[in-house]
Short mmCIF file of C-alpha atoms in Angstrom, two decimals:
data_model
loop_
_atom_site.label_atom_id
_atom_site.label_comp_id
_atom_site.label_asym_id
_atom_site.label_seq_id
_atom_site.Cartn_x
_atom_site.Cartn_y
_atom_site.Cartn_z
CA UNK U 134 62.20 70.42 88.63
CA UNK U 135 65.28 70.80 90.79
CA UNK U 136 67.54 69.55 87.99
CA UNK U 137 65.83 71.86 85.51
CA UNK U 138 66.23 74.78 87.91
CA UNK U 139 69.98 74.15 88.29
CA UNK U 140 70.33 73.85 84.52
CA UNK U 141 68.60 77.19 84.05
CA UNK U 142 70.80 78.73 86.74
CA UNK U 143 73.85 77.64 84.75
CA UNK U 144 72.42 78.75 81.39
CA UNK U 145 71.48 82.20 82.74
CA UNK U 146 74.58 82.53 84.95
CA UNK U 147 72.27 82.99 87.92
CA UNK U 148 70.69 86.16 86.52
CA UNK U 149 68.43 88.09 88.87
CA UNK U 150 69.50 86.15 91.96
CA UNK U 151 68.09 83.02 90.29
CA UNK U 152 64.51 84.28 90.36
CA UNK U 153 63.94 84.07 86.57
CA UNK U 154 65.15 80.45 86.58
CA UNK U 155 62.94 79.72 89.59
CA UNK U 156 59.87 81.35 88.00
CA UNK U 157 60.22 79.45 84.73
CA UNK U 158 60.76 76.17 86.56
CA UNK U 159 57.80 76.70 88.88
CA UNK U 160 55.44 77.64 86.04
CA UNK U 161 56.48 74.68 83.92
CA UNK U 162 56.24 72.31 86.88
CA UNK U 163 52.78 73.57 87.80
CA UNK U 164 51.61 73.37 84.17
CA UNK U 165 52.78 69.78 83.87
CA UNK U 166 51.09 68.84 87.14
CA UNK U 167 47.82 70.48 86.08
CA UNK U 168 47.89 68.78 82.70
CA UNK U 169 48.56 65.38 84.22
CA UNK U 170 45.78 65.96 86.73
CA UNK U 171 43.04 66.43 84.17
CA UNK U 172 40.12 64.06 84.57
CA UNK U 173 41.49 62.89 87.94
CA UNK U 174 39.83 63.24 91.33
CA UNK U 175 40.64 66.35 93.30
CA UNK U 176 42.76 64.42 95.79
CA UNK U 177 44.87 63.02 92.96
CA UNK U 178 45.33 66.47 91.45
CA UNK U 179 46.51 67.82 94.79
CA UNK U 180 48.89 64.87 95.16
CA UNK U 181 50.44 65.80 91.80
CA UNK U 182 50.89 69.42 92.91
CA UNK U 183 52.53 68.53 96.23
CA UNK U 184 55.98 67.60 94.79
CA UNK U 185 55.82 70.74 92.63
CA UNK U 186 55.29 72.85 95.75
CA UNK U 187 58.08 71.06 97.58
CA UNK U 188 60.49 71.54 94.68
CA UNK U 189 59.47 75.19 94.38
CA UNK U 190 60.15 75.75 98.07
CA UNK U 191 63.51 73.98 97.88
CA UNK U 192 64.70 75.90 94.84
CA UNK U 193 63.34 79.20 96.20
CA UNK U 194 65.80 78.91 99.09
CA UNK U 195 68.59 79.30 96.52
CA UNK U 196 67.16 82.68 95.47
CA UNK U 197 66.81 84.26 98.93
CA UNK U 198 69.88 85.94 100.52
CA UNK U 199 70.59 85.04 104.13
CA UNK U 200 73.77 87.12 104.36
CA UNK U 201 73.85 90.93 104.04
CA UNK U 202 74.06 92.06 100.42
CA UNK U 203 76.11 95.19 101.27
CA UNK U 204 79.73 94.60 102.25
CA UNK U 205 80.35 94.35 105.97
CA UNK U 206 83.98 95.11 106.70
CA UNK U 207 85.88 93.65 109.66
CA UNK U 208 86.13 95.99 112.67
CA UNK U 209 89.35 97.89 113.32
CA UNK U 210 92.19 95.98 114.94
CA UNK U 211 93.14 97.17 118.43
CA UNK U 212 96.84 96.42 117.91
CA UNK U 213 97.52 98.44 114.74
CA UNK U 214 95.99 101.44 113.00
CA UNK U 215 94.18 100.83 109.72
CA UNK U 216 94.96 103.42 107.08
CA UNK U 217 93.47 103.60 103.61
CA UNK U 218 95.46 104.53 100.55
CA UNK U 219 93.74 105.54 97.32
CA UNK U 220 96.01 104.15 94.63
CA UNK U 221 96.56 105.51 91.14
CA UNK U 222 95.00 102.31 89.78
CA UNK U 223 91.65 103.17 91.36
CA UNK U 224 91.98 100.61 94.16
CA UNK U 225 91.44 101.65 97.77
CA UNK U 226 93.51 99.42 100.03
CA UNK U 227 93.79 99.01 103.78
CA UNK U 228 97.38 99.52 104.96
CA UNK U 229 99.02 98.54 108.25
CA UNK U 230 102.34 99.95 109.45
CA UNK U 231 104.60 98.32 112.01
CA UNK U 232 107.53 100.68 112.71
CA UNK U 233 110.82 99.11 113.80
CA UNK U 234 111.07 98.34 117.51
CA UNK U 235 113.51 96.58 119.82
CA UNK U 236 117.26 96.90 120.06
CA UNK U 237 118.13 95.40 116.65
CA UNK U 238 119.68 97.69 114.01
CA UNK U 239 116.99 99.68 112.17
CA UNK U 240 116.59 98.91 108.50
CA UNK U 241 116.82 101.89 106.18
CA UNK U 242 114.63 100.14 103.61
CA UNK U 243 110.91 99.54 104.26
CA UNK U 244 109.57 95.99 103.95
CA UNK U 245 106.25 95.45 102.16
CA UNK U 246 104.30 92.25 102.85
CA UNK U 247 102.01 90.57 100.30
CA UNK U 248 99.76 87.97 101.92
CA UNK U 249 98.24 84.85 100.39
CA UNK U 250 94.71 84.47 99.17
CA UNK U 251 94.71 85.65 96.43
CA UNK U 252 91.88 87.91 97.70
CA UNK U 253 92.03 87.34 101.44
CA UNK U 254 92.43 89.61 104.44
CA UNK U 255 95.58 89.47 106.53
CA UNK U 256 95.07 86.99 109.36
CA UNK U 257 95.85 87.69 113.00
CA UNK U 258 98.52 84.98 112.76
CA UNK U 259 100.24 87.00 110.03
CA UNK U 260 99.86 90.24 111.99
CA UNK U 261 101.73 88.62 114.91
CA UNK U 262 104.53 87.65 112.56
CA UNK U 263 104.72 91.16 111.12
CA UNK U 264 105.13 92.52 114.67
CA UNK U 265 107.97 90.05 115.17
CA UNK U 266 109.69 91.32 112.02
CA UNK U 267 109.28 94.89 113.27
CA UNK U 268 110.86 93.92 116.59
CA UNK U 269 113.95 92.91 114.62
CA UNK U 270 114.37 96.37 113.18
CA UNK U 271 112.28 96.12 110.00
CA UNK U 272 109.95 98.95 108.99
CA UNK U 273 107.01 96.80 107.92
CA UNK U 274 104.09 97.80 105.72
CA UNK U 275 101.31 95.38 104.78
CA UNK U 276 98.22 95.97 102.70
CA UNK U 277 95.18 93.88 101.99
CA UNK U 278 94.51 93.41 98.28
CA UNK U 279 91.50 95.10 96.74
CA UNK U 280 88.35 93.17 97.63
CA UNK U 281 89.82 91.67 100.81
CA UNK U 282 89.72 92.60 104.47
CA UNK U 283 89.14 96.30 104.96
CA UNK U 284 90.06 97.23 101.38
CA UNK U 285 87.44 98.43 98.92
CA UNK U 286 85.80 96.16 96.36
CA UNK U 287 86.40 96.27 92.62
CA UNK U 288 84.00 95.43 89.80
CA UNK U 289 84.38 91.69 89.29
CA UNK U 290 85.85 92.03 85.79
CA UNK U 291 88.72 94.15 87.16
CA UNK U 292 90.20 91.42 89.37
CA UNK U 293 93.23 89.90 87.66
CA UNK U 294 96.84 89.00 88.36
CA UNK U 295 97.97 91.93 86.23
CA UNK U 296 95.80 94.30 88.31
CA UNK U 297 97.42 92.88 91.45
CA UNK U 298 100.87 93.69 90.03
CA UNK U 299 99.76 97.21 89.10
CA UNK U 300 98.39 97.71 92.61
CA UNK U 301 101.75 96.63 94.06
CA UNK U 302 103.49 99.15 91.81
CA UNK U 303 101.08 101.86 92.99
CA UNK U 304 101.70 100.94 96.65
CA UNK U 305 105.46 101.20 96.09
CA UNK U 306 104.99 104.59 94.41
CA UNK U 307 102.79 105.76 97.28
CA UNK U 308 105.34 104.53 99.83
CA UNK U 309 108.17 106.23 97.95
CA UNK U 310 106.30 109.54 97.95
CA UNK U 311 105.38 109.13 101.62
CA UNK U 312 108.77 108.06 102.94
CA UNK U 313 111.14 109.56 100.36
CA UNK U 314 113.30 106.46 100.78
CA UNK U 315 113.43 105.09 97.27
CA UNK U 316 113.10 101.34 96.82
CA UNK U 317 111.44 98.83 99.16
CA UNK U 318 112.04 95.21 100.06
CA UNK U 319 109.06 92.97 99.30
CA UNK U 320 108.05 89.69 100.99
CA UNK U 321 105.42 87.74 99.07
CA UNK U 322 103.78 84.63 100.49
CA UNK U 323 101.80 82.03 98.49
CA UNK U 324 99.65 83.93 95.97
CA UNK U 325 101.41 87.08 97.18
CA UNK U 326 104.64 85.42 96.01
CA UNK U 327 103.05 85.03 92.57
CA UNK U 328 102.32 88.76 92.47
CA UNK U 329 105.92 89.46 93.49
CA UNK U 330 107.35 87.04 90.90
CA UNK U 331 105.36 88.66 88.12
CA UNK U 332 106.42 92.09 89.39
CA UNK U 333 110.07 91.01 89.06
CA UNK U 334 109.32 90.21 85.41
CA UNK U 335 107.90 93.71 84.89
CA UNK U 336 110.84 96.14 84.64
CA UNK U 337 108.86 99.27 85.54
CA UNK U 338 107.81 97.61 88.83
CA UNK U 339 111.04 95.73 89.53
CA UNK U 340 112.92 99.04 89.36
CA UNK U 341 111.33 99.95 92.72
CA UNK U 342 112.11 96.65 94.48
CA UNK U 343 115.34 96.56 96.49
CA UNK U 344 115.23 92.87 97.49
CA UNK U 345 112.56 90.21 97.00
CA UNK U 346 111.60 87.23 99.14
CA UNK U 347 109.46 84.66 97.33
CA UNK U 348 107.93 82.40 100.00
CA UNK U 349 106.04 79.25 98.99
CA UNK U 350 104.82 80.56 95.62
CA UNK U 351 101.77 79.32 93.77
CA UNK U 352 101.90 78.82 89.99
CA UNK U 353 103.37 81.90 88.30
CA UNK U 354 101.69 81.42 84.90
CA UNK U 355 99.47 79.16 82.80
CA UNK U 356 102.11 76.54 81.88
CA UNK U 357 103.18 76.24 85.52
CA UNK U 358 99.56 76.00 86.72
CA UNK U 359 99.04 72.96 84.48
CA UNK U 360 101.92 71.03 86.06
CA UNK U 361 100.86 68.03 88.11
CA UNK U 362 104.09 67.24 89.87
CA UNK U 363 105.58 66.31 93.19
CA UNK U 364 104.51 67.75 96.53
CA UNK U 365 106.32 68.06 99.84
CA UNK U 366 106.33 65.71 102.80
CA UNK U 367 102.85 64.71 104.01
CA UNK U 368 100.69 67.58 105.22
CA UNK U 369 97.85 67.47 107.75
CA UNK U 370 95.22 67.32 105.00
CA UNK U 371 92.87 64.44 105.79
CA UNK U 372 94.39 64.00 109.26
CA UNK U 373 93.31 67.13 111.11
CA UNK U 374 89.89 67.35 112.77
CA UNK U 375 87.27 69.18 110.74
CA UNK U 376 87.29 72.92 111.28
CA UNK U 377 84.66 74.09 113.73
CA UNK U 378 82.20 76.89 113.14
CA UNK U 379 79.38 77.76 110.75
CA UNK U 380 79.73 77.06 107.05
CA UNK U 381 78.04 79.04 104.33
CA UNK U 382 77.99 75.87 102.23
CA UNK U 383 75.41 74.41 104.63
CA UNK U 384 72.98 77.00 103.25
CA UNK U 385 71.48 75.92 99.86
CA UNK U 386 72.00 79.33 98.26
CA UNK U 387 75.73 79.46 98.93
CA UNK U 388 76.32 75.75 98.46
CA UNK U 389 74.91 76.05 94.94
CA UNK U 390 76.66 79.34 94.14
CA UNK U 391 80.14 78.47 95.42
CA UNK U 392 79.91 74.88 94.19
CA UNK U 393 78.95 75.82 90.63
CA UNK U 394 81.56 78.59 90.57
CA UNK U 395 84.28 76.19 91.63
CA UNK U 396 83.19 73.76 88.91
CA UNK U 397 83.37 76.55 86.36
CA UNK U 398 79.63 76.36 85.63
CA UNK U 399 79.02 79.87 86.97
CA UNK U 400 81.28 82.84 86.33
CA UNK U 401 82.82 84.72 89.28
CA UNK U 402 80.54 87.62 88.32
CA UNK U 403 77.43 85.46 88.46
CA UNK U 404 74.10 87.17 89.03
CA UNK U 405 73.12 84.52 91.57
CA UNK U 406 74.97 86.20 94.44
CA UNK U 407 76.74 89.52 94.51
CA UNK U 408 80.40 89.86 95.40
CA UNK U 409 79.68 91.58 98.72
CA UNK U 410 77.10 88.97 99.73
CA UNK U 411 79.47 86.13 98.92
CA UNK U 412 82.26 87.76 100.91
CA UNK U 413 79.95 88.27 103.91
CA UNK U 414 78.70 84.69 103.77
CA UNK U 415 82.03 82.85 103.36
CA UNK U 416 83.59 81.59 106.61
CA UNK U 417 86.94 80.13 107.67
CA UNK U 418 85.29 76.71 108.03
CA UNK U 419 84.42 76.86 104.32
CA UNK U 420 88.11 76.54 103.54
CA UNK U 421 87.92 73.00 104.92
CA UNK U 422 91.05 70.95 104.34
CA UNK U 423 92.87 73.84 102.63
CA UNK U 424 93.91 75.12 106.05
CA UNK U 425 95.11 71.70 107.20
CA UNK U 426 97.20 71.35 104.03
CA UNK U 427 99.34 74.28 105.23
CA UNK U 428 100.67 72.27 108.21
CA UNK U 429 102.81 69.17 108.64
CA UNK U 430 101.11 65.86 109.34
CA UNK U 431 102.68 65.81 112.81
CA UNK U 432 100.84 69.05 113.60
CA UNK U 433 97.41 67.77 112.56
CA UNK U 434 96.00 67.91 116.07
CA UNK U 435 97.51 71.23 117.09
CA UNK U 436 96.79 73.49 114.14
CA UNK U 437 96.56 77.01 115.56
CA UNK U 438 93.60 79.31 115.11
CA UNK U 439 94.86 81.51 112.29
CA UNK U 440 92.15 84.12 112.65
CA UNK U 441 88.91 85.10 114.37
CA UNK U 442 85.47 85.13 112.80
CA UNK U 443 85.37 88.92 113.14
CA UNK U 444 88.68 89.47 111.31
CA UNK U 445 88.44 86.66 108.73
CA UNK U 446 87.82 87.85 105.18
CA UNK U 447 88.00 85.88 101.95
CA UNK U 448 86.43 86.61 98.58
CA UNK U 449 85.80 83.27 96.81
CA UNK U 450 84.56 84.82 93.56
CA UNK U 451 87.34 87.39 93.22
CA UNK U 452 89.94 84.76 94.15
CA UNK U 453 88.67 82.42 91.43
CA UNK U 454 88.77 85.29 88.96
CA UNK U 455 92.43 86.08 89.79
CA UNK U 456 93.41 82.40 89.67
CA UNK U 457 91.85 82.00 86.25
CA UNK U 458 93.77 84.96 84.87
CA UNK U 459 96.96 83.26 86.07
CA UNK U 460 95.95 80.00 84.37
CA UNK U 461 95.16 81.87 81.15
CA UNK U 462 98.47 83.76 81.08
CA UNK U 463 101.40 82.79 78.83
CA UNK U 464 104.79 81.66 80.09
CA UNK U 465 106.48 84.19 82.35
CA UNK U 466 109.95 82.67 81.96
CA UNK U 467 111.05 84.74 78.90
CA UNK U 468 110.45 87.95 80.86
CA UNK U 469 111.59 86.69 84.25
CA UNK U 470 115.01 85.69 82.90
CA UNK U 471 115.87 89.41 82.66
CA UNK U 472 115.28 90.03 86.38
CA UNK U 473 118.28 91.30 88.30
CA UNK U 474 116.65 92.10 91.65
CA UNK U 475 118.41 90.15 94.44
CA UNK U 476 115.90 87.51 95.53
CA UNK U 477 115.50 84.61 97.93
CA UNK U 478 113.20 81.61 97.59
CA UNK U 479 111.66 79.98 100.69
CA UNK U 480 110.33 76.38 100.48
CA UNK U 481 108.58 74.37 103.21
CA UNK U 482 109.27 70.69 103.86
CA UNK U 483 105.61 69.70 104.30
CA UNK U 484 104.14 72.00 101.69
CA UNK U 485 101.13 70.73 99.76
CA UNK U 486 102.16 73.07 96.94
CA UNK U 487 103.44 71.43 93.76
CA UNK U 488 107.23 71.52 94.01
CA UNK U 489 107.62 72.65 90.39
CA UNK U 490 105.77 75.87 91.23
CA UNK U 491 108.81 76.89 93.27
CA UNK U 492 111.52 75.27 91.16
CA UNK U 493 110.12 76.90 88.00
CA UNK U 494 110.77 80.29 89.61
CA UNK U 495 114.25 79.19 90.67
CA UNK U 496 115.04 78.04 87.13
CA UNK U 497 113.72 81.18 85.43
CA UNK U 498 114.86 83.98 87.76
CA UNK U 499 118.63 84.61 87.64
CA UNK U 500 118.25 87.10 90.50
CA UNK U 501 117.63 84.36 93.08
CA UNK U 502 120.76 84.30 95.22
CA UNK U 503 119.76 81.79 97.86
CA UNK U 504 117.10 79.19 98.58
CA UNK U 505 116.07 78.30 102.12
CA UNK U 506 114.41 74.92 102.63
CA UNK U 507 112.69 75.01 106.03
CA UNK U 508 112.42 71.57 107.65
CA UNK U 509 109.54 70.57 109.90
CA UNK U 510 107.17 73.26 108.67
CA UNK U 511 104.25 73.37 106.23
CA UNK U 512 103.08 75.89 103.65
CA UNK U 513 102.31 78.43 106.41
CA UNK U 514 105.97 79.05 107.23
CA UNK U 515 105.22 81.31 110.22
CA UNK U 516 102.51 79.55 112.18
CA UNK U 517 103.13 80.27 115.86
CA UNK U 518 104.18 76.67 116.57
CA UNK U 519 107.42 75.92 118.39
CA UNK U 520 110.13 78.24 117.03
CA UNK U 521 108.81 78.42 113.46
CA UNK U 522 108.13 82.17 113.56
CA UNK U 523 111.58 83.07 114.82
CA UNK U 524 113.28 80.75 112.36
CA UNK U 525 111.38 82.25 109.41
CA UNK U 526 112.16 85.76 110.68
CA UNK U 527 115.85 84.87 111.03
CA UNK U 528 115.96 83.59 107.45
CA UNK U 529 114.28 86.77 106.16
CA UNK U 530 116.43 89.13 108.25
CA UNK U 531 119.67 87.45 107.21
CA UNK U 532 118.88 87.84 103.54
CA UNK U 533 117.71 91.44 103.79
CA UNK U 534 120.91 92.36 105.66
CA UNK U 535 123.09 90.32 103.30
CA UNK U 536 124.24 88.22 106.26
CA UNK U 537 125.14 84.51 106.13
CA UNK U 538 122.10 82.27 105.69
CA UNK U 539 120.90 80.40 108.82
CA UNK U 540 120.18 77.33 106.67
CA UNK U 541 122.06 75.69 103.79
CA UNK U 542 121.48 77.14 100.33
CA UNK U 543 119.24 74.33 99.12
CA UNK U 544 118.06 73.45 96.59
CA UNK U 545 120.35 75.25 94.19
CA UNK U 546 119.54 75.16 90.48
CA UNK U 547 121.88 72.19 90.12
CA UNK U 548 120.03 70.40 92.95
CA UNK U 549 116.57 70.68 91.36
CA UNK U 550 116.48 67.29 89.52
CA UNK U 551 117.51 65.41 92.67
CA UNK U 552 115.21 67.56 94.80
CA UNK U 553 112.22 66.65 92.64
CA UNK U 554 113.14 62.95 92.57
CA UNK U 555 113.27 62.96 96.37
CA UNK U 556 109.60 63.97 96.48
CA UNK U 557 108.13 61.43 94.05
#
């Protein structure tokens, strides 16, 4: 019965919170038990019904929400005001502004930050880094993508990498109208770097970008996503202690829903759980070893707390939807080769990212003027450990001010073959 129930869940894409699949399974199971119990003593008939009742109870737990079904947004942050911008795309995004502070020269160009995810709220660890950038004279704006953090949700079929690029364009337009400053610098990290890379290949968006910093990018298109290549020096994946805290995947409903979605057996818009419910249920501990993979092996036992349970926000369904649109997209290289926006690529020594995800951008984008390879740090380049935040900020500030790079320009395009061989 349990196997039949799961099969029906897949065939119906979890329609009706799984209740139709549960009802059909329960009726069929009961009918089979009754038929087999004909001409048997009452005790035997009851014994045949007992496993049916147990299976019905087990599968019913998959159909009953234990998390709120209406979106519960994180509370306001005490350290920065949350503003909401209604974009021309229809998205409503939460925006955070860190004006320049400190004695450093003030930048005349605002800096927009695109965080990783792809549909994840900005962590407190990132907010601390944004304050550091502001203390060095940068006028920093950050927004949470639609569906993440304090931003509004979208219908599931509207999440896509192209929508993310259009939202970035709308944010830049909104900032231009608000500040009357013209172009903006953009820092994209991880999946945010993918959005930025694709924006550079879109002339109407690239025209509003003054300088671009592509930090630890994910795959920029379908061909790149299918590369199984070299990775960086060993990360803390498999070495760090298991993350503490509750896991939604310990609840049958969410274990089934998220597991089948990840396997591609349920669509991100499945009727088993709604987007808001899934977002409310998902916890930082559900990320498991993904967090550890963002740190060097030597840091396995001192991985910092990136966020709090109250601020953490991640949309597993919307993220899968965006990732799939990247995997289904054609090669970006023919369009990216026309980019002329001055850009910098940042690569971590211990990154668990496939190296070719970064080197493919380096090969295709003629606007990349320098590459900074950061030793002793993992995918999360600014992590609060040792002097990693200040080093990353120094690298970013030097490029935005067209100052000499703090680190060697490595790898250059000519260095890529040797760079990849060094990580076999």
